[in-house]
Amino acid sequence: MLGDEAGLEQAVGHLIQNAIDASARHQAVTVKVGREGDGVAISVIDEGSGMDAEFVRSRLFQPFTSTKDGGFGVGAFEARSLVAAMGGRLTVDSRVGEGSRFTIHLCAADAAQDEQPERKRA
C-alpha cells in the first residue's frame, strides 16, 4: 500500500487506543487488514460503548471533542487528517451499546504506483 509509514502507524495507534478506551476490560479490540478492490482496508473494531449517529456526523472529527472523561478529543481528528494526507479516507460505523468500527481505506501500491510515485511503500 502507499502511504507514510510513521503517519499510518500513528493513525492506527490513535484508533486502537480509542477502541481500548471505549471498551471494558474483558472486551476484545480487533484489527483486520485486507484487500479492498484496488486498495487495502485496515479496520479497528471494538465492542465498547459506541457513539450515536448525531455525534458521529457532527462532532466526532472535531478537535477537542471527546466522549471520554479526561479525553482530549484529538485521536480521531488526527487519524483522519493523517489518512487524508496519504490520499486515503477514514470511515466509521458505530452503534450505541454495540461498539464501533473505524476503517482506513488506502490505495494499494500496485494500483497507484504510476499515479503517485513520490509516496513511500508502507
C-alpha positions as a printed NumPy array, in Angstrom:
array([[  0.   ,   0.   ,   0.   ],
       [  1.067,   3.569,  -0.47 ],
       [  1.418,   5.828,   2.49 ],
       [  3.599,   7.419,   5.083],
       [  4.76 ,   4.613,   7.367],
       [  5.038,   6.772,  10.5  ],
       [  1.749,   8.532,   9.768],
       [ -0.067,   5.255,   9.213],
       [  1.358,   3.829,  12.431],
       [  0.231,   6.936,  14.311],
       [ -3.272,   6.871,  12.786],
       [ -3.768,   3.173,  13.581],
       [ -2.355,   3.761,  17.064],
       [ -4.912,   6.501,  17.741],
       [ -7.75 ,   4.254,  16.591],
       [ -6.559,   1.307,  18.686],
       [ -6.152,   3.484,  21.788],
       [ -9.639,   4.949,  21.299],
       [-11.064,   1.423,  20.922],
       [ -9.325,   0.27 ,  24.101],
       [-10.582,   3.329,  25.984],
       [-14.16 ,   2.709,  24.791],
       [-14.095,  -0.954,  25.817],
       [-14.463,  -2.729,  29.131],
       [-11.504,  -4.784,  30.347],
       [-12.848,  -8.101,  29.073],
       [-13.891,  -6.808,  25.644],
       [-11.71 ,  -7.527,  22.634],
       [-10.356,  -4.953,  20.226],
       [ -9.828,  -6.452,  16.77 ],
       [ -7.641,  -5.186,  13.92 ],
       [ -8.332,  -6.549,  10.429],
       [ -6.246,  -5.865,   7.324],
       [ -7.227,  -6.911,   3.822],
       [ -7.543,  -6.066,   0.145],
       [-10.491,  -3.956,  -0.904],
       [-10.924,  -3.55 ,  -4.647],
       [ -7.793,  -1.749,  -5.871],
       [ -6.796,  -0.846,  -2.338],
       [ -6.406,  -2.021,   1.202],
       [ -8.544,  -1.605,   4.295],
       [ -7.419,  -1.551,   7.917],
       [-10.295,  -1.862,  10.4  ],
       [-10.173,  -1.33 ,  14.152],
       [-13.247,  -2.88 ,  15.773],
       [-14.41 ,  -2.656,  19.366],
       [-17.433,  -3.846,  21.327],
       [-17.413,  -0.781,  23.554],
       [-19.901,   1.949,  24.301],
       [-20.383,   3.082,  20.699],
       [-21.498,   6.528,  19.537],
       [-24.821,   7.826,  18.322],
       [-25.273,   8.894,  14.7  ],
       [-25.562,  12.587,  15.588],
       [-22.22 ,  12.574,  17.43 ],
       [-20.522,  10.727,  14.561],
       [-21.986,  13.105,  11.981],
       [-21.415,  16.413,  13.727],
       [-18.751,  16.102,  16.419],
       [-16.552,  13.004,  16.108],
       [-13.894,  14.554,  13.893],
       [-13.926,  17.964,  15.578],
       [-10.76 ,  18.559,  17.6  ],
       [-11.124,  18.757,  21.379],
       [-14.491,  16.955,  21.396],
       [-14.472,  13.691,  23.334],
       [-16.914,  11.181,  24.793],
       [-14.288,  10.152,  27.369],
       [-13.812,  11.786,  30.749],
       [-10.421,  13.434,  30.562],
       [-10.112,  12.767,  26.828],
       [ -8.5  ,  15.411,  24.638],
       [-10.564,  14.689,  21.528],
       [ -7.662,  14.664,  19.084],
       [ -7.226,  10.955,  18.238],
       [ -9.974,  10.516,  15.634],
       [ -9.377,  14.024,  14.261],
       [ -5.657,  13.415,  13.825],
       [ -6.166,   9.888,  12.445],
       [ -8.498,  11.217,   9.747],
       [ -6.084,  14.046,   8.894],
       [ -3.13 ,  11.652,   8.603],
       [ -5.086,   9.234,   6.407],
       [ -6.317,  12.069,   4.17 ],
       [ -2.716,  13.279,   3.743],
       [ -1.933,   9.811,   2.31 ],
       [ -4.787,  10.106,  -0.176],
       [ -6.994,   7.77 ,   1.821],
       [-10.182,   8.061,   3.791],
       [-11.396,   7.034,   7.225],
       [-14.919,   5.696,   7.686],
       [-16.809,   4.873,  10.864],
       [-19.74 ,   2.641,  11.692],
       [-20.898,   2.895,  15.301],
       [-23.934,   1.961,  17.363],
       [-24.577,   2.959,  20.957],
       [-24.082,  -0.012,  23.261],
       [-22.669,  -2.203,  20.474],
       [-19.319,  -0.667,  19.581],
       [-17.551,   0.908,  16.642],
       [-15.628,   0.027,  13.509],
       [-13.159,   2.562,  12.119],
       [-11.763,   1.658,   8.693],
       [ -8.797,   3.226,   6.92 ],
       [ -9.09 ,   2.905,   3.126],
       [ -5.866,   3.352,   1.101],
       [ -4.791,   2.684,  -2.491],
       [ -2.678,  -0.411,  -2.994],
       [  0.868,   0.294,  -4.173],
       [  0.411,  -1.721,  -7.365],
       [ -2.777,   0.197,  -8.264],
       [ -1.357,   3.679,  -7.729],
       [  2.376,   3.289,  -8.321],
       [  2.379,   5.371, -11.509],
       [ -0.055,   7.951, -10.137],
       [  1.893,   8.904,  -7.007],
       [  5.5  ,   7.711,  -7.28 ],
       [  6.718,  10.078,  -4.551],
       [  4.88 ,   8.169,  -1.826],
       [  6.697,   5.589,   0.245],
       [  5.559,   1.97 ,   0.454],
       [  4.399,   1.182,   3.986]])
